[in-house]
PDB file of C-alpha atoms and ligand atoms in Angstrom:
ATOM      1  CA  UNK A  27      27.855  -6.922  -1.532  1.00 56.00           C
ATOM      2  CA  UNK A  28      24.080  -6.647  -1.317  1.00 79.00           C
ATOM      3  CA  UNK A  29      21.580  -9.371  -2.105  1.00 91.00           C
ATOM      4  CA  UNK A  30      19.311  -9.119  -5.163  1.00 93.00           C
ATOM      5  CA  UNK A  31      16.339  -8.646  -2.791  1.00 93.00           C
ATOM      6  CA  UNK A  32      17.992  -5.616  -1.153  1.00 95.00           C
ATOM      7  CA  UNK A  33      18.788  -4.199  -4.593  1.00 96.00           C
ATOM      8  CA  UNK A  34      15.114  -4.523  -5.583  1.00 97.00           C
ATOM      9  CA  UNK A  35      14.014  -2.795  -2.359  1.00 97.00           C
ATOM     10  CA  UNK A  36      16.469   0.048  -2.967  1.00 97.00           C
ATOM     11  CA  UNK A  37      15.309   0.359  -6.559  1.00 98.00           C
ATOM     12  CA  UNK A  38      11.683   0.737  -5.438  1.00 98.00           C
ATOM     13  CA  UNK A  39      12.797   3.268  -2.822  1.00 98.00           C
ATOM     14  CA  UNK A  40      14.746   5.357  -5.331  1.00 98.00           C
ATOM     15  CA  UNK A  41      12.307   4.957  -8.235  1.00 98.00           C
ATOM     16  CA  UNK A  42       8.939   4.416  -6.600  1.00 98.00           C
ATOM     17  CA  UNK A  43       6.270   2.964  -8.892  1.00 98.00           C
ATOM     18  CA  UNK A  44       2.821   4.546  -9.051  1.00 98.00           C
ATOM     19  CA  UNK A  45       4.039   7.568  -7.103  1.00 98.00           C
ATOM     20  CA  UNK A  46       2.046  10.789  -6.870  1.00 98.00           C
ATOM     21  CA  UNK A  47      -1.544  11.955  -6.876  1.00 98.00           C
ATOM     22  CA  UNK A  48      -4.465  10.224  -8.513  1.00 98.00           C
ATOM     23  CA  UNK A  49      -6.857  13.078  -9.314  1.00 98.00           C
ATOM     24  CA  UNK A  50      -9.805  10.800 -10.047  1.00 98.00           C
ATOM     25  CA  UNK A  51      -9.274   8.598  -6.997  1.00 98.00           C
ATOM     26  CA  UNK A  52     -12.505   7.407  -5.412  1.00 98.00           C
ATOM     27  CA  UNK A  53     -10.933   6.994  -1.982  1.00 98.00           C
ATOM     28  CA  UNK A  54      -7.806   8.163  -0.175  1.00 98.00           C
ATOM     29  CA  UNK A  55      -6.184   7.113   3.095  1.00 98.00           C
ATOM     30  CA  UNK A  56      -3.106   8.126   5.019  1.00 98.00           C
ATOM     31  CA  UNK A  57      -1.369   6.933   8.153  1.00 98.00           C
ATOM     32  CA  UNK A  58       1.958   7.129   9.899  1.00 98.00           C
ATOM     33  CA  UNK A  59       4.156   4.806  11.879  1.00 96.00           C
ATOM     34  CA  UNK A  60       3.845   6.054  15.470  1.00 92.00           C
ATOM     35  CA  UNK A  61       7.363   4.868  16.254  1.00 92.00           C
ATOM     36  CA  UNK A  62       9.052   7.203  13.757  1.00 96.00           C
ATOM     37  CA  UNK A  63       6.419   9.414  12.113  1.00 96.00           C
ATOM     38  CA  UNK A  64       7.032   8.058   8.608  1.00 97.00           C
ATOM     39  CA  UNK A  65       3.990   8.484   6.386  1.00 98.00           C
ATOM     40  CA  UNK A  66       2.229   6.661   3.557  1.00 98.00           C
ATOM     41  CA  UNK A  67      -0.785   8.010   1.700  1.00 98.00           C
ATOM     42  CA  UNK A  68      -2.666   5.920  -0.845  1.00 98.00           C
ATOM     43  CA  UNK A  69      -5.142   6.972  -3.525  1.00 98.00           C
ATOM     44  CA  UNK A  70      -7.319   4.268  -5.040  1.00 98.00           C
ATOM     45  CA  UNK A  71      -9.697   4.349  -7.948  1.00 98.00           C
ATOM     46  CA  UNK A  72     -12.250   1.641  -7.351  1.00 98.00           C
ATOM     47  CA  UNK A  73     -14.779   0.607  -9.982  1.00 97.00           C
ATOM     48  CA  UNK A  74     -17.284  -2.065  -9.035  1.00 95.00           C
ATOM     49  CA  UNK A  75     -15.342  -4.540  -6.976  1.00 95.00           C
ATOM     50  CA  UNK A  76     -11.942  -3.825  -8.503  1.00 98.00           C
ATOM     51  CA  UNK A  77      -9.010  -1.490  -7.827  1.00 98.00           C
ATOM     52  CA  UNK A  78      -8.503  -0.106 -11.312  1.00 98.00           C
ATOM     53  CA  UNK A  79      -5.789   2.412 -10.456  1.00 98.00           C
ATOM     54  CA  UNK A  80      -3.606   3.408  -7.540  1.00 98.00           C
ATOM     55  CA  UNK A  81      -1.002   5.978  -6.520  1.00 98.00           C
ATOM     56  CA  UNK A  82       0.885   6.524  -3.322  1.00 98.00           C
ATOM     57  CA  UNK A  83       2.911   9.262  -1.699  1.00 98.00           C
ATOM     58  CA  UNK A  84       5.040   9.071   1.367  1.00 98.00           C
ATOM     59  CA  UNK A  85       8.075   9.938   3.331  1.00 98.00           C
ATOM     60  CA  UNK A  86      10.165   7.543   5.289  1.00 98.00           C
ATOM     61  CA  UNK A  87      12.593   4.662   5.399  1.00 98.00           C
ATOM     62  CA  UNK A  88      13.469   2.463   2.437  1.00 98.00           C
ATOM     63  CA  UNK A  89      11.404  -0.475   3.698  1.00 98.00           C
ATOM     64  CA  UNK A  90       8.208   1.559   4.223  1.00 98.00           C
ATOM     65  CA  UNK A  91       8.414   3.334   0.880  1.00 98.00           C
ATOM     66  CA  UNK A  92       9.579   0.298  -1.126  1.00 98.00           C
ATOM     67  CA  UNK A  93       6.812  -1.851   0.319  1.00 98.00           C
ATOM     68  CA  UNK A  94       4.262   0.839  -0.625  1.00 98.00           C
ATOM     69  CA  UNK A  95       5.644   0.921  -4.164  1.00 98.00           C
ATOM     70  CA  UNK A  96       5.560  -2.883  -4.458  1.00 98.00           C
ATOM     71  CA  UNK A  97       2.084  -3.043  -2.978  1.00 98.00           C
ATOM     72  CA  UNK A  98       0.701  -0.600  -5.551  1.00 98.00           C
ATOM     73  CA  UNK A  99       2.045  -2.819  -8.334  1.00 98.00           C
ATOM     74  CA  UNK A 100       0.507  -5.862  -6.718  1.00 98.00           C
ATOM     75  CA  UNK A 101      -2.980  -4.417  -6.163  1.00 98.00           C
ATOM     76  CA  UNK A 102      -3.518  -2.635  -9.463  1.00 98.00           C
ATOM     77  CA  UNK A 103      -6.348  -4.551 -11.154  1.00 98.00           C
ATOM     78  CA  UNK A 104      -6.966  -6.707  -8.090  1.00 98.00           C
ATOM     79  CA  UNK A 105     -10.460  -7.360  -6.719  1.00 98.00           C
ATOM     80  CA  UNK A 106     -11.325  -5.710  -3.420  1.00 97.00           C
ATOM     81  CA  UNK A 107     -11.946  -9.126  -1.942  1.00 97.00           C
ATOM     82  CA  UNK A 108      -8.412 -10.302  -2.778  1.00 98.00           C
ATOM     83  CA  UNK A 109      -6.870  -7.002  -1.638  1.00 98.00           C
ATOM     84  CA  UNK A 110      -8.695  -7.306   1.674  1.00 97.00           C
ATOM     85  CA  UNK A 111      -7.157 -10.722   2.194  1.00 97.00           C
ATOM     86  CA  UNK A 112      -3.571  -9.486   1.810  1.00 98.00           C
ATOM     87  CA  UNK A 113      -1.742  -9.779   5.096  1.00 98.00           C
ATOM     88  CA  UNK A 114       1.530  -9.179   6.847  1.00 97.00           C
ATOM     89  CA  UNK A 115       3.077 -12.365   5.450  1.00 97.00           C
ATOM     90  CA  UNK A 116       2.239 -11.349   1.864  1.00 97.00           C
ATOM     91  CA  UNK A 117       4.060  -8.048   2.331  1.00 97.00           C
ATOM     92  CA  UNK A 118       7.089  -9.703   3.904  1.00 97.00           C
ATOM     93  CA  UNK A 119       7.163 -12.275   1.097  1.00 97.00           C
ATOM     94  CA  UNK A 120       6.933  -9.448  -1.454  1.00 96.00           C
ATOM     95  CA  UNK A 121       9.999  -7.774   0.062  1.00 97.00           C
ATOM     96  CA  UNK A 122      11.837 -11.083   0.149  1.00 96.00           C
ATOM     97  CA  UNK A 123      14.022 -10.317   3.180  1.00 96.00           C
ATOM     98  CA  UNK A 124      14.077 -11.249   6.851  1.00 94.00           C
ATOM     99  CA  UNK A 125      12.771  -8.384   8.986  1.00 95.00           C
ATOM    100  CA  UNK A 126      13.101  -7.549  12.674  1.00 96.00           C
ATOM    101  CA  UNK A 127       9.832  -6.755  14.527  1.00 94.00           C
ATOM    102  CA  UNK A 128      10.543  -3.010  14.219  1.00 94.00           C
ATOM    103  CA  UNK A 129      11.087  -3.387  10.477  1.00 96.00           C
ATOM    104  CA  UNK A 130       7.863  -5.381  10.133  1.00 97.00           C
ATOM    105  CA  UNK A 131       6.052  -2.188  11.273  1.00 96.00           C
ATOM    106  CA  UNK A 132       7.831  -0.327   8.448  1.00 97.00           C
ATOM    107  CA  UNK A 133       6.841  -3.002   5.930  1.00 98.00           C
ATOM    108  CA  UNK A 134       3.190  -3.140   6.943  1.00 98.00           C
ATOM    109  CA  UNK A 135       2.517   0.616   7.087  1.00 98.00           C
ATOM    110  CA  UNK A 136       1.363   0.666   3.457  1.00 98.00           C
ATOM    111  CA  UNK A 137      -0.769  -2.447   4.031  1.00 98.00           C
ATOM    112  CA  UNK A 138      -2.487  -0.676   6.917  1.00 98.00           C
ATOM    113  CA  UNK A 139      -3.142   2.344   4.703  1.00 98.00           C
ATOM    114  CA  UNK A 140      -4.521   0.098   1.956  1.00 98.00           C
ATOM    115  CA  UNK A 141      -6.913  -1.512   4.441  1.00 98.00           C
ATOM    116  CA  UNK A 142      -7.984   1.921   5.719  1.00 98.00           C
ATOM    117  CA  UNK A 143      -8.764   2.965   2.151  1.00 98.00           C
ATOM    118  CA  UNK A 144     -10.732  -0.211   1.429  1.00 98.00           C
ATOM    119  CA  UNK A 145     -12.770   0.137   4.626  1.00 97.00           C
ATOM    120  CA  UNK A 146     -13.400   3.829   3.911  1.00 97.00           C
ATOM    121  CA  UNK A 147     -14.693   2.802   0.464  1.00 97.00           C
ATOM    122  CA  UNK A 148     -16.938   0.148   2.001  1.00 95.00           C
ATOM    123  CA  UNK A 149     -18.228   2.686   4.541  1.00 94.00           C
ATOM    124  CA  UNK A 150     -19.077   5.125   1.739  1.00 91.00           C
ATOM    125  CA  UNK A 151     -20.919   2.423  -0.167  1.00 89.00           C
ATOM    126  CA  UNK A 152     -22.877   1.477   2.920  1.00 88.00           C
ATOM    127  CA  UNK A 153     -23.861   5.112   3.485  1.00 88.00           C
ATOM    128  CA  UNK A 154     -24.956   5.452  -0.149  1.00 88.00           C
ATOM    129  CA  UNK A 155     -27.118   2.352   0.130  1.00 87.00           C
ATOM    130  CA  UNK A 156     -28.704   3.570   3.362  1.00 84.00           C
ATOM    131  CA  UNK A 157     -29.555   7.079   2.145  1.00 74.00           C
TER     132      UNK A 157
HETATM  133 FE1  FES B 203       9.794   4.706   9.976  1.00 74.18          FE
HETATM  134 FE2  FES B 203      10.545   2.543   8.833  1.00 74.18          FE
HETATM  135  S1  FES B 203      11.730   3.714  10.190  1.00 74.18           S
HETATM  136  S2  FES B 203       8.555   3.361   8.801  1.00 74.18           S
END
């Protein structure tokens, strides 16, 4: 018998939320887990200081893909400031299960990609202000 938390993870893995391309994304980021090569790509539409829409694509284990799916639900509509503050513990809490150190890398792949996207957005804004 599986726990309700595992069932939720498997449901996100099988029916990922916010999956696919976001044609009008303002920023995109992608990264992989060097241990296994699993990939997460995130597309964000940022307006002002808010993430107004998000999609992700990826390939990999249930934990990496389910955490990406859950993270997209969590950050849609969130301010950049709050999204920047999300950390490893938030992702683990979102999944609701105990994770080994190797599995923590799976769980935080999407968080890393989110941060890459946010910093890429900030870099673009800085460049626009300077030119
Ligand atoms: Fe590759 Fe989980 S085994 S991210």
